[in-house]
PDB file of C-alpha atoms in Angstrom:
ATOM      1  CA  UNK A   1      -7.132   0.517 -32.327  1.00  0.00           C
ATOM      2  CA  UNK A   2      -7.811   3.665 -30.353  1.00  0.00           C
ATOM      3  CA  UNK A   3      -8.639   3.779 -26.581  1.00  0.00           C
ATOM      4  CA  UNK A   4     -11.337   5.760 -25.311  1.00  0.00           C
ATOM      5  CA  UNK A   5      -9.472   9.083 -23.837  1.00  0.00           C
ATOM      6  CA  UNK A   6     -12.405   8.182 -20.866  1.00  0.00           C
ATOM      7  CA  UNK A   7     -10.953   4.877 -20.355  1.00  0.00           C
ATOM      8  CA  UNK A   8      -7.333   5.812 -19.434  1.00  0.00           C
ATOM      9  CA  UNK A   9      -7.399   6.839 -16.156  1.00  0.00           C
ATOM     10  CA  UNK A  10      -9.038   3.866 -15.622  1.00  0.00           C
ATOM     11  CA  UNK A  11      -6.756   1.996 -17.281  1.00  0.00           C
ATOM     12  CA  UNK A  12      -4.063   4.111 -15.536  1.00  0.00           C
ATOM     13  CA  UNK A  13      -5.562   2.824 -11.791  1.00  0.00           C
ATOM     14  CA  UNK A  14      -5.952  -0.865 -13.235  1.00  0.00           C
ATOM     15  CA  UNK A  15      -2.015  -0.620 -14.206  1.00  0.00           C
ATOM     16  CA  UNK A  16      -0.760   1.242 -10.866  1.00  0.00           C
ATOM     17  CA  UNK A  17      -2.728  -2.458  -8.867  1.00  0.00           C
ATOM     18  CA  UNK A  18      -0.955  -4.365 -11.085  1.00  0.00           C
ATOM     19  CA  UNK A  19       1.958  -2.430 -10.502  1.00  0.00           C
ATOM     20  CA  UNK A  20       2.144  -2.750  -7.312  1.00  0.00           C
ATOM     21  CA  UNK A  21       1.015  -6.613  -6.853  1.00  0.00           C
ATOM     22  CA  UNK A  22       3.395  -6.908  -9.471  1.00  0.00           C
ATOM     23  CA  UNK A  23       6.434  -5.565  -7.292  1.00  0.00           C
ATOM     24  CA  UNK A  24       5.464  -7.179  -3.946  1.00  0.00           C
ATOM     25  CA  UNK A  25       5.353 -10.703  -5.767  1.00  0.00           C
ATOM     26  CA  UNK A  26       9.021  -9.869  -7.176  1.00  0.00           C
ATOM     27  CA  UNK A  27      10.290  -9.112  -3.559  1.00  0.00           C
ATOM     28  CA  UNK A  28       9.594 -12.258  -2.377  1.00  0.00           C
ATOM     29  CA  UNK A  29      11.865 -13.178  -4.741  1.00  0.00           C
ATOM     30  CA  UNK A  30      14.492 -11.695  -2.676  1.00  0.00           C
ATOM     31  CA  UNK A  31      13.639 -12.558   0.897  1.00  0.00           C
ATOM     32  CA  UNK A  32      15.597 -15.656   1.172  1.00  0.00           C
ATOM     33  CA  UNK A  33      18.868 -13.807  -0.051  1.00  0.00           C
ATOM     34  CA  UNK A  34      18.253 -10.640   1.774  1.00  0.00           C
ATOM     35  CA  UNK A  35      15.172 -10.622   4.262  1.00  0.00           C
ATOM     36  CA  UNK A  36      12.634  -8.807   4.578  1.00  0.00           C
ATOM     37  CA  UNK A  37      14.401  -6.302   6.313  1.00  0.00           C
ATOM     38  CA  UNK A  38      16.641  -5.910   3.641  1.00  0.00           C
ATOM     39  CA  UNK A  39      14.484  -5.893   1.103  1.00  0.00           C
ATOM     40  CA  UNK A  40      12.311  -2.988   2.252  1.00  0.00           C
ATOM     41  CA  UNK A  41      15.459  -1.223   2.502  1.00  0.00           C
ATOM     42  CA  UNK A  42      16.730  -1.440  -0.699  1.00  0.00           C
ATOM     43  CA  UNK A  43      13.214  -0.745  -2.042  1.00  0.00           C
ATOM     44  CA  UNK A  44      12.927   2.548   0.294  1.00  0.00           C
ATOM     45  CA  UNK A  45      16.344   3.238  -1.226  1.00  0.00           C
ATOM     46  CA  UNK A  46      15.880   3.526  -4.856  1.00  0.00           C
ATOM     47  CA  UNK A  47      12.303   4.819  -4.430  1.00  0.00           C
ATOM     48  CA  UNK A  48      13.169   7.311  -2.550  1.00  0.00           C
ATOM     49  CA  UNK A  49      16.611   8.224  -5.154  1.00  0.00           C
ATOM     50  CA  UNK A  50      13.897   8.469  -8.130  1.00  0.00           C
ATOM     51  CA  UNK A  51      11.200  10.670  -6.153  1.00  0.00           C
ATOM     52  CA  UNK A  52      13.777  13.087  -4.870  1.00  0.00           C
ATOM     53  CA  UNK A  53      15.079  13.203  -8.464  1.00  0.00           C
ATOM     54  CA  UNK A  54      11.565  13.887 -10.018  1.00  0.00           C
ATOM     55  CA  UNK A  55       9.909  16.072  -7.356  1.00  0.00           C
ATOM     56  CA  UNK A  56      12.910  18.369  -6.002  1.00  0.00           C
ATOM     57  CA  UNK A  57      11.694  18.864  -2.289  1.00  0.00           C
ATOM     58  CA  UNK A  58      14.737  21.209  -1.958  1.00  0.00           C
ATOM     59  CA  UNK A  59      12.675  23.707  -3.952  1.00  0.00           C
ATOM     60  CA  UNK A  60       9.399  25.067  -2.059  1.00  0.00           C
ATOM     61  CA  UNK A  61       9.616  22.489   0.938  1.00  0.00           C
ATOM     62  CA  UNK A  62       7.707  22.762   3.619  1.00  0.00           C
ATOM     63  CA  UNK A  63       8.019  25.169   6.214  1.00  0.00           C
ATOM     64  CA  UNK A  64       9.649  24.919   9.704  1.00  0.00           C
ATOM     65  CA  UNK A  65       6.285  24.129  11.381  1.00  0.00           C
ATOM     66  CA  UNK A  66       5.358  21.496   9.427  1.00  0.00           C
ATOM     67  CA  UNK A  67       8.616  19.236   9.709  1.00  0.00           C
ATOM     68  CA  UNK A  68       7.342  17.204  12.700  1.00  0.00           C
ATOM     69  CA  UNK A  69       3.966  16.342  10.787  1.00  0.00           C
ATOM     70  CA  UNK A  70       6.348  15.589   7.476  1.00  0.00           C
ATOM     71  CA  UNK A  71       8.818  13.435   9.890  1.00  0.00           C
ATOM     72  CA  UNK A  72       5.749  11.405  11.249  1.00  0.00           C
ATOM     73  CA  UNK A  73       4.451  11.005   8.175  1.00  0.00           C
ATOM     74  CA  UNK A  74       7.514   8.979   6.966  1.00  0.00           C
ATOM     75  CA  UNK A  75       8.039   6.943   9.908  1.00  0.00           C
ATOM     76  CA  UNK A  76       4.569   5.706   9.997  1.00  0.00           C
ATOM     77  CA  UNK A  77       5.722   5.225   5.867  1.00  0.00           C
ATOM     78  CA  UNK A  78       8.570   3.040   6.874  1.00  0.00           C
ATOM     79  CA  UNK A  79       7.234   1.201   9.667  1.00  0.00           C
ATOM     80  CA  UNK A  80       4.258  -0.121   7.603  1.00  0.00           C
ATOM     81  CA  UNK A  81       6.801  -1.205   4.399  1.00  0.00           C
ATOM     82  CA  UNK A  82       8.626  -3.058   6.560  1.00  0.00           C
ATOM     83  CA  UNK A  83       5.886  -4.384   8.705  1.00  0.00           C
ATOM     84  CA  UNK A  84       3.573  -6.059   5.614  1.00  0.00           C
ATOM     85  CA  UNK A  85       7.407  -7.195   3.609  1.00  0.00           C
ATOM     86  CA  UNK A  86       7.736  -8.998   6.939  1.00  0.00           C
ATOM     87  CA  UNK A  87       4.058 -10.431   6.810  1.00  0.00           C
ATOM     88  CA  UNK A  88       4.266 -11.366   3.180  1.00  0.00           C
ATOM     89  CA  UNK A  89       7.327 -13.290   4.028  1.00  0.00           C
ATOM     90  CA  UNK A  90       5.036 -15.478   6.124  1.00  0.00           C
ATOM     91  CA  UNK A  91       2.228 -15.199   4.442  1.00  0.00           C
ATOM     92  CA  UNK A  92       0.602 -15.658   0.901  1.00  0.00           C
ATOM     93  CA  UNK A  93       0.547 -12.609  -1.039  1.00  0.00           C
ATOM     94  CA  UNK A  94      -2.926 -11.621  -1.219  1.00  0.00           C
ATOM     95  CA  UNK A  95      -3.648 -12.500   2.611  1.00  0.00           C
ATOM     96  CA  UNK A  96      -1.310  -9.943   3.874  1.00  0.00           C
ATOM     97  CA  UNK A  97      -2.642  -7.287   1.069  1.00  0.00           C
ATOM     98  CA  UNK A  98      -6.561  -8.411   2.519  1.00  0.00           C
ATOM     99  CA  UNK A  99      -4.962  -7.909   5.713  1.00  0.00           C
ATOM    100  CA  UNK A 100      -3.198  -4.631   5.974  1.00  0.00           C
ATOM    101  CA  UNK A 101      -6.250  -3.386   3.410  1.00  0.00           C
ATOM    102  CA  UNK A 102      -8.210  -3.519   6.999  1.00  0.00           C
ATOM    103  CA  UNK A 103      -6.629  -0.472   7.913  1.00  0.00           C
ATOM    104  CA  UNK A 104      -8.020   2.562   4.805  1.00  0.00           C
ATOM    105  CA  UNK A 105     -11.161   0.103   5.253  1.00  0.00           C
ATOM    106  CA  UNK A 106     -11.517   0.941   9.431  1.00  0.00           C
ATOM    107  CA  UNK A 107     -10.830   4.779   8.641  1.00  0.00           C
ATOM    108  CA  UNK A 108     -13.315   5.243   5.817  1.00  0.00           C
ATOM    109  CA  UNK A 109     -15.927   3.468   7.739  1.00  0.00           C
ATOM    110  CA  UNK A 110     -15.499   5.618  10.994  1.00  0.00           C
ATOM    111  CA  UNK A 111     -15.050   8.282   9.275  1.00  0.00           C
ATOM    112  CA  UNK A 112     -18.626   7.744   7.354  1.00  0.00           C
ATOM    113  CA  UNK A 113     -20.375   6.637  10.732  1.00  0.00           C
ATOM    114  CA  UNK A 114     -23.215   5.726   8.691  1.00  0.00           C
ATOM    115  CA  UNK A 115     -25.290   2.868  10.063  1.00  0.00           C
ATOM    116  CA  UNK A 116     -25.388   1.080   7.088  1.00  0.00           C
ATOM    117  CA  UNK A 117     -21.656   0.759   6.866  1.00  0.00           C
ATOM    118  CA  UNK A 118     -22.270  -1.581   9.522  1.00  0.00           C
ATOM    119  CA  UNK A 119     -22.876  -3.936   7.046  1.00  0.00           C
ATOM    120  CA  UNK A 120     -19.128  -3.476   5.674  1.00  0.00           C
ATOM    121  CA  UNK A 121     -17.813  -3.834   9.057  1.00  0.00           C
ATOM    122  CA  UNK A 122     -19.781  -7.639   9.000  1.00  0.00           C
ATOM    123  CA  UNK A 123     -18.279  -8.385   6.212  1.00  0.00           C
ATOM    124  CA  UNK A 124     -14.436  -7.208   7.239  1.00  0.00           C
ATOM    125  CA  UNK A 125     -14.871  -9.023  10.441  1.00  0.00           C
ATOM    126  CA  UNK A 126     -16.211 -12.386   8.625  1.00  0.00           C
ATOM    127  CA  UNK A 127     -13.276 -11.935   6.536  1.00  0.00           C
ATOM    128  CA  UNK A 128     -10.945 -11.682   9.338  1.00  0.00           C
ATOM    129  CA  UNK A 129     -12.500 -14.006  11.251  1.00  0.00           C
ATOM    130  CA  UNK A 130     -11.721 -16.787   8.506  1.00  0.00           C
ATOM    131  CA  UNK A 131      -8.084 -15.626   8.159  1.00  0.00           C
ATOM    132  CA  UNK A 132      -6.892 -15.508  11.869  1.00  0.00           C
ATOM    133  CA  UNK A 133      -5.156 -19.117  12.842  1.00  0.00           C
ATOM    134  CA  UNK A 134      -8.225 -20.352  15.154  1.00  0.00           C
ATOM    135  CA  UNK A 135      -6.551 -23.246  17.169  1.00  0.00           C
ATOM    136  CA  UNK A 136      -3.621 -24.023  14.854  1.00  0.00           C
ATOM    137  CA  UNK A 137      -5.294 -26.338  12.891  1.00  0.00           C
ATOM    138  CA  UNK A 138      -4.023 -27.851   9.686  1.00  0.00           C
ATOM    139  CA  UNK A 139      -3.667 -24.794   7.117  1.00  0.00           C
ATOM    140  CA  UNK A 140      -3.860 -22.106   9.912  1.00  0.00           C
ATOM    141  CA  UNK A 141      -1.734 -18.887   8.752  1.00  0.00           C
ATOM    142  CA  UNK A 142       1.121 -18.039  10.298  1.00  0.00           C
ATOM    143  CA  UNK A 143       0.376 -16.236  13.848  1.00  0.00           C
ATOM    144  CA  UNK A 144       3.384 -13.804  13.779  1.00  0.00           C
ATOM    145  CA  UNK A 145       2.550 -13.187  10.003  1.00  0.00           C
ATOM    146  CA  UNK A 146      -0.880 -12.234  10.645  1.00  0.00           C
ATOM    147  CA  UNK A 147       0.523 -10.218  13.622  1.00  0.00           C
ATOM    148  CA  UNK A 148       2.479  -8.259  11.001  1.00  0.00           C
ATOM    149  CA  UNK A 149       0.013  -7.624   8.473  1.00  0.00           C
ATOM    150  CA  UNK A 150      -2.377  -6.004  11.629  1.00  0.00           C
ATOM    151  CA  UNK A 151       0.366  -3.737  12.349  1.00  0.00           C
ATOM    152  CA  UNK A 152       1.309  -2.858   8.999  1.00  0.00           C
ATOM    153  CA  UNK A 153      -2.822  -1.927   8.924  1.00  0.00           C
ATOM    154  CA  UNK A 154      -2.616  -0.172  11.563  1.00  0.00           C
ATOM    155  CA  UNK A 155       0.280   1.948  10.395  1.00  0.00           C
ATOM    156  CA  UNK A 156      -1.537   2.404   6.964  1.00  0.00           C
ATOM    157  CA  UNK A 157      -4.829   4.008   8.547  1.00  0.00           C
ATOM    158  CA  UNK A 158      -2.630   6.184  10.814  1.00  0.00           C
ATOM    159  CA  UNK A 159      -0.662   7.190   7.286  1.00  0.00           C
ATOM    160  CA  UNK A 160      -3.910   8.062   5.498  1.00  0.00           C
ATOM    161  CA  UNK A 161      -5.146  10.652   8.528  1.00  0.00           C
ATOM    162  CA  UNK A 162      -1.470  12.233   8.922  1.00  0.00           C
ATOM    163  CA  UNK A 163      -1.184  12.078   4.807  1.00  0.00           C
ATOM    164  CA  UNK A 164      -4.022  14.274   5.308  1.00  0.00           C
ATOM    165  CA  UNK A 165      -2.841  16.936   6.879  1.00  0.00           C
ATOM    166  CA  UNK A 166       0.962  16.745   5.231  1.00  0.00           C
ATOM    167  CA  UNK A 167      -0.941  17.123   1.796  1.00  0.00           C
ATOM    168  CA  UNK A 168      -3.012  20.217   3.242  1.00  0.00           C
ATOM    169  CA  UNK A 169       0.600  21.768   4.138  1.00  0.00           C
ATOM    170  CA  UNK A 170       2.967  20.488   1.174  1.00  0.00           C
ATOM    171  CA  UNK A 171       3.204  19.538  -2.544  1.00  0.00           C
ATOM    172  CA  UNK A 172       1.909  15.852  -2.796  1.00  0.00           C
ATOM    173  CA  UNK A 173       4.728  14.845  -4.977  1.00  0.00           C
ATOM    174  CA  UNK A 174       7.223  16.892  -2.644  1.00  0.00           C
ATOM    175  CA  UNK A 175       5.282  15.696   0.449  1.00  0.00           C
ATOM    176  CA  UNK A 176       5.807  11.322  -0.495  1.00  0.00           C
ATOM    177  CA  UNK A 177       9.580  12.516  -1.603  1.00  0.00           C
ATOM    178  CA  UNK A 178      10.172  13.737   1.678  1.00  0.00           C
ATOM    179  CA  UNK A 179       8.439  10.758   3.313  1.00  0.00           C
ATOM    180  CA  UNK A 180      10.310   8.497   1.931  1.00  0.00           C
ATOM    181  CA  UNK A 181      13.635   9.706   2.666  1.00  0.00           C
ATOM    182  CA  UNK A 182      12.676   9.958   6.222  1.00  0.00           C
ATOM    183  CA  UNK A 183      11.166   6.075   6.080  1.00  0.00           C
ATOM    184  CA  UNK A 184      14.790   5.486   4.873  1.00  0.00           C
ATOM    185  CA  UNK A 185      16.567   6.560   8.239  1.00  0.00           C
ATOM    186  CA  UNK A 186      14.486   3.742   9.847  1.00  0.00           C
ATOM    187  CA  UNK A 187      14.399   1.098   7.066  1.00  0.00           C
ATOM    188  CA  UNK A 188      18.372   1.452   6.148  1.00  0.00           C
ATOM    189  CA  UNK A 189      19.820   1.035   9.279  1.00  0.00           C
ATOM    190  CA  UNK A 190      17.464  -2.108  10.009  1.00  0.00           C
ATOM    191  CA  UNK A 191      18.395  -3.440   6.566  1.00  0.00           C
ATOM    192  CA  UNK A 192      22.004  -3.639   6.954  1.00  0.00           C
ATOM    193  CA  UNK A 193      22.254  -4.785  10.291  1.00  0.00           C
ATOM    194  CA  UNK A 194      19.949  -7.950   9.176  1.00  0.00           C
ATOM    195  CA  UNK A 195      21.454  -8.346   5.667  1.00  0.00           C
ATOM    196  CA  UNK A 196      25.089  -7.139   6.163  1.00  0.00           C
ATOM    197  CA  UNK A 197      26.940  -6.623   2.781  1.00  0.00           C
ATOM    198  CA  UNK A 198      24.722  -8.884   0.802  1.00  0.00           C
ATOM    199  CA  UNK A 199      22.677  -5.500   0.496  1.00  0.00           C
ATOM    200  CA  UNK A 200      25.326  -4.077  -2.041  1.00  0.00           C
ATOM    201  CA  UNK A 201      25.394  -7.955  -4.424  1.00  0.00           C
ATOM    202  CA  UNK A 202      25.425  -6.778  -8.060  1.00  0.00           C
ATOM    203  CA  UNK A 203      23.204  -9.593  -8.295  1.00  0.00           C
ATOM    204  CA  UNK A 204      20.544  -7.975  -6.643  1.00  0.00           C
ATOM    205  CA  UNK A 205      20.427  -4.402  -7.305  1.00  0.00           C
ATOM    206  CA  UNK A 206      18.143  -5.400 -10.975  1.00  0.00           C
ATOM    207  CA  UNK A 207      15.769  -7.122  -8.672  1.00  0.00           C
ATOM    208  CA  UNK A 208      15.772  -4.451  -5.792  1.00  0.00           C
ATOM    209  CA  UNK A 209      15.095  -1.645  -8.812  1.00  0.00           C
ATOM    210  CA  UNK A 210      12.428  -3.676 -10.438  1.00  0.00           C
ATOM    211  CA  UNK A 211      11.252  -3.406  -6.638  1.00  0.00           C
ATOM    212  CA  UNK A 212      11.550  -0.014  -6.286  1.00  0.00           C
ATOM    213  CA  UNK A 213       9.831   1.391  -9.830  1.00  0.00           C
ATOM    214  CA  UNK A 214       6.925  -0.990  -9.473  1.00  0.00           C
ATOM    215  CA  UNK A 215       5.776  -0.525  -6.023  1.00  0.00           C
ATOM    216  CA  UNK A 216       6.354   2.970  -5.888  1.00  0.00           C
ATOM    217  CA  UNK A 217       7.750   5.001  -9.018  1.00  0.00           C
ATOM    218  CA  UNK A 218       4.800   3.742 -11.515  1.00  0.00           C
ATOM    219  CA  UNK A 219       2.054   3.412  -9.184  1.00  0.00           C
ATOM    220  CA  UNK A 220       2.864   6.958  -7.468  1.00  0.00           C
ATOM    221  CA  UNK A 221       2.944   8.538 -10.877  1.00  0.00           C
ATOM    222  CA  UNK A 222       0.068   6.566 -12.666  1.00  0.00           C
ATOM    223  CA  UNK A 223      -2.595   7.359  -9.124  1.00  0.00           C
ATOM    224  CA  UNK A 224      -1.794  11.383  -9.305  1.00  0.00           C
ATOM    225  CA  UNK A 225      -2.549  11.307 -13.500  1.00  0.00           C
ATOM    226  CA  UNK A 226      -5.893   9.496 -12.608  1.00  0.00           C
ATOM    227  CA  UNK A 227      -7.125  11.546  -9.460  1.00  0.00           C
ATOM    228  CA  UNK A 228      -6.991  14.374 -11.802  1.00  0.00           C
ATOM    229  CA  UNK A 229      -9.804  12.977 -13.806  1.00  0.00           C
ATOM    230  CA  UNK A 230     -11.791  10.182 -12.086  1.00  0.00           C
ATOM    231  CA  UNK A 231     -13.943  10.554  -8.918  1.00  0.00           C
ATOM    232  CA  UNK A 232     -12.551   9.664  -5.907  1.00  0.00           C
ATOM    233  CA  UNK A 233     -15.480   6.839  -5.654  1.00  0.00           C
ATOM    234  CA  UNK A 234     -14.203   5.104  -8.691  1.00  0.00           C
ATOM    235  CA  UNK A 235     -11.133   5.349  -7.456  1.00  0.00           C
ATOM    236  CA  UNK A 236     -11.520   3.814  -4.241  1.00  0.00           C
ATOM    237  CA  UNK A 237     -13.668   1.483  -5.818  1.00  0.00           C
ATOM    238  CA  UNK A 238     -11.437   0.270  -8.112  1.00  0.00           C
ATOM    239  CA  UNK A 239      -8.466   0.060  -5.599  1.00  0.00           C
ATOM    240  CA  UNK A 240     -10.679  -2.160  -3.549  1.00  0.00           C
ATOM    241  CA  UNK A 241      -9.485  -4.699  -6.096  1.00  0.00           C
ATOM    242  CA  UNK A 242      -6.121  -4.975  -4.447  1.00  0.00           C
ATOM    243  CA  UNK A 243      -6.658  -8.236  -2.217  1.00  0.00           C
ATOM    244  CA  UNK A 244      -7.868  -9.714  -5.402  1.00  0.00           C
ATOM    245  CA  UNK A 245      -5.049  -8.933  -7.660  1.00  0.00           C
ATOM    246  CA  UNK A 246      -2.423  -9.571  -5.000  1.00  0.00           C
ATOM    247  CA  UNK A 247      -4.151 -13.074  -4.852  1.00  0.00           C
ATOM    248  CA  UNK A 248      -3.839 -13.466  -8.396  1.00  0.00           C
ATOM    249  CA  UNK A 249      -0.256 -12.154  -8.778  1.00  0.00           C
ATOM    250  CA  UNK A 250       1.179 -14.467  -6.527  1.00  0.00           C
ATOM    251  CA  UNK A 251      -0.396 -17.493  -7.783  1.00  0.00           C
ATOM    252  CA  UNK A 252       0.939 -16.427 -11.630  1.00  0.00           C
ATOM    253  CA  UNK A 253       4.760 -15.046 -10.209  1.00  0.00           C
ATOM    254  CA  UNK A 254       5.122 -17.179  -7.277  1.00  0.00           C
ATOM    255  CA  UNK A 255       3.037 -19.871  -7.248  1.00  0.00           C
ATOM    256  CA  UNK A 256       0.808 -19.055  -4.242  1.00  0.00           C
ATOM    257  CA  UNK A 257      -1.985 -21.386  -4.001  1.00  0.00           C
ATOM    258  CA  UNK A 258      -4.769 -20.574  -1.636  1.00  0.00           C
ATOM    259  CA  UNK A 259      -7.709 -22.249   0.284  1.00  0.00           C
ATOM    260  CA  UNK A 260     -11.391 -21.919  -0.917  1.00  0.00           C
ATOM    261  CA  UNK A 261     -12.080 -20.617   3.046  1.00  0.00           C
ATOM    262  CA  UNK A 262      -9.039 -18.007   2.380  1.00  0.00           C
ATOM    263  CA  UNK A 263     -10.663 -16.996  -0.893  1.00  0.00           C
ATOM    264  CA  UNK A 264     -13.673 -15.847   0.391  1.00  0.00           C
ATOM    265  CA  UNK A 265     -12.052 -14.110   3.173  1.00  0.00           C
ATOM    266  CA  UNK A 266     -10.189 -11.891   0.718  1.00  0.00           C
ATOM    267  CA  UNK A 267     -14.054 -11.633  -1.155  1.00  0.00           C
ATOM    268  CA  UNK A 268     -15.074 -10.699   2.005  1.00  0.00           C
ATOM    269  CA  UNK A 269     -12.666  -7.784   2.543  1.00  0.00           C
ATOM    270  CA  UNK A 270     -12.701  -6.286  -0.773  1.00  0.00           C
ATOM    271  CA  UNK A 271     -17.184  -6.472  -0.676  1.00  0.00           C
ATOM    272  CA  UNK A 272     -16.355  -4.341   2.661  1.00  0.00           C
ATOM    273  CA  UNK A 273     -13.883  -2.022   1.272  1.00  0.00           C
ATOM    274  CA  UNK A 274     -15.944  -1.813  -2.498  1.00  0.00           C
ATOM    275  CA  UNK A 275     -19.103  -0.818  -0.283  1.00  0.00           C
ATOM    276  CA  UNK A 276     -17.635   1.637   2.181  1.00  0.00           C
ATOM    277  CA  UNK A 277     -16.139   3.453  -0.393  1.00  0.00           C
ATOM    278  CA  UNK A 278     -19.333   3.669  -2.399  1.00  0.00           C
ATOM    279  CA  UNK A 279     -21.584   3.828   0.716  1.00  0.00           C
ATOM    280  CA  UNK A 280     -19.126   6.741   2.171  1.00  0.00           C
ATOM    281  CA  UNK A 281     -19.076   9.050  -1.373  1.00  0.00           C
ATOM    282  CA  UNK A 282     -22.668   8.523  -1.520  1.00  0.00           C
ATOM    283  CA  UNK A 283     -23.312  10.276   2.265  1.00  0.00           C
ATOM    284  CA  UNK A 284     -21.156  13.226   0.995  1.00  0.00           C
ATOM    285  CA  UNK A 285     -23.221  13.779  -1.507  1.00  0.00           C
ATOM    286  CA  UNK A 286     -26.501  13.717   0.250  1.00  0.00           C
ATOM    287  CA  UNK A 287     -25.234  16.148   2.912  1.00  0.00           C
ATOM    288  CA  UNK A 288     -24.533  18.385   0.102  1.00  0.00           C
ATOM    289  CA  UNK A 289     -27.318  21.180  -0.571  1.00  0.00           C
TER     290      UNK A 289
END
C-alpha cells in the first residue's frame, strides 16, 4: 500500500502530536522517582546532547549582537519545560496541555485583532472558566497546578514572539540547539539540587531518553520536514489538536480519566485555537492585493 506523497507531511504533523503527548505521558512515569524538577532536567539534557550533535551551532552561530536575544530565548525555553512538567505533575495530562495551549492561542488572537476572533476568545475563556478550581468543590483541579500551567502559557507566548526574532537572526535548527543548551544552565542546576544523585540511576536514563527523543528530537525534526510543504494554516490547525491528544494519551499510558465538564473545556480550547488559526490566515490573505 502506497501513501499519498500529499499525505505525509500531514502524517508527519499527526506523528510529531503524538510524539510529543507520547513523551509527556512517559515523564510522568518518572516524577515520583525524580520530580518534576528532575525530570525536565534530564529531558533538557539529552535533547539538548542530540540537537547540538545534529545541528553544529559551533559552525555559523550567531553573531555577537544577537546572543542576548538567543540567551532569552532559552530561558523563557527552560522556564516553561519546567513550569508545565510541574503542572502535569498535578494535573491530568491534557488539562495542563489545554492550559499552557492558552498562551500561542492569546498571541495569534492579538496579533489578528480581528473582531471576529472575539468569538475564539469566548470560547478560551468558557474553557478556562470550567477548568479553574471555583470554590474547591469536589473534583476542583489542583490550584498550584493550574497556577503552573498559566505560567508555563505565559512563558510559551513570550517564546513564540522572541522565537521570532531569534529565527529572523539564526539557523532554526542552530537557533533551538542553542536554546536548549542555555534552558539547561537553569533546568540542571534545579534538577540536581531537588533530585540529588538519583538523576544519574541506570534505571532511569532509558526512560529519561525515551523523554528526550519524543518530546523534542522527533517532533523538532518531523515539524521543520512538514513546514516545508504544508501551509502554515493547516499546520496550526492541525496542532490545535494537542489538548485532545494529550487527553487521549494519558488516559491510554497513564490512566487519566477525566470529567465530562473538563472535556468540554479542552473542546472549548482547541474550537478557540482551530478558529484563530484559520480566522488569522484567512485576514492575511484578504489584506493581500
Amino acid at each position: 500500500m502506497r501513501i499519498n506523497p500529499r499525505l505525509l507531511p500531514v502524517l508527519a504533523v499527526l506523528c510529531s502530536i503524538l510524539s510529543v503527548q507520547a513523551g509527556a505521558s512517559f515523564s510522568k512515569h518518572l516524577f515520583p522517582i525524580l520530580g518534576p524538577e528532575g525530570v525536565t532536567a534530564l529531558r533538557q539534557l539529552y535533547s539538548t546532547l542530540l540537537l547540538l550533535l545534529v545541528f553544529r551551532p559551533w559552525k555559523g552561530g550567531p553573531e555577537r549582537k544577537d546572543w542576548g536575544v538567543v540567551m532569552l530565548y532559552g530561558g523563557l525555553l527552560g522556564v516553561m519545560n519546567l513550569t508545565f512538567y510541574l503542572a502535569i505533575a498535578r494535573l491530568p495530562l491534557g488539562i495542563g496541555v489545554a492550559l499552557e495551549f492558552l498562551g500561542p492561542l492569546a498571541v495569534a488572537i492579538l496579533s489578528s485583532r480581528q473582531a471576529r476572533d472575539f468569538v475564539w476568545v469566548a470560547c478560551a475563556v468558557a474553557g478556562l472558566a470550567l477548568l479553574i478550581p471555583w470554590g474547591g468543590h469536589t473534583g476542583a483541579l489542583d490550584p498550584v497546578g493550574v497556577m503552573w500551567a498559566l505560567v508555563a502559557a505565559l512563558c510559551w507566548g513570550l517564546y513564540i514572539i522572541v522565537g521570532q526574532k531569534v529565527s529572523d537572526r539564526v539557523h532554526g535548527g542552530k537557533a533551538v540547539a542553542l536554546g536548549m543548551a542555555f534552558s539547561l544552565l537553569l533546568t540542571l542546576p534545579v534538577g540536581v539540587i531537588h533530585s540529588g544523585a538519583a538523576l544519574w540511576s541506570p534505571s532511569v536514563l532509558p526512560w529519561a531518553v525515551a523523554v528526550a527523543v519524543l518530546s523534542s528530537a522527533i517532533p523538532y525534526s518531523l515539524e521543520m520536514m512538514a513546514l516545508k510543504h504544508i501551509p502554515a494554516k493547516t499546520f496550526g490547525l492541525m496542532m490545535s489538536l494537542e489538548p485532545a491528544t494529550g487527553a487521549l494519551l494519558g488516559f491510554l499510558i497513564i490512566g487519566e480519566q477525566l470529567s465530562l465538564t473538563q472535556c468540554v473545556a479542552i473542546a472549548l480550547v482547541v474550537i478557540a485555537s482551530a478558529g484563530s488559526s484559520l480566522t488569522a490566515r484567512r485576514a492575511v490573505d484578504e489584506a493581500l492585493p
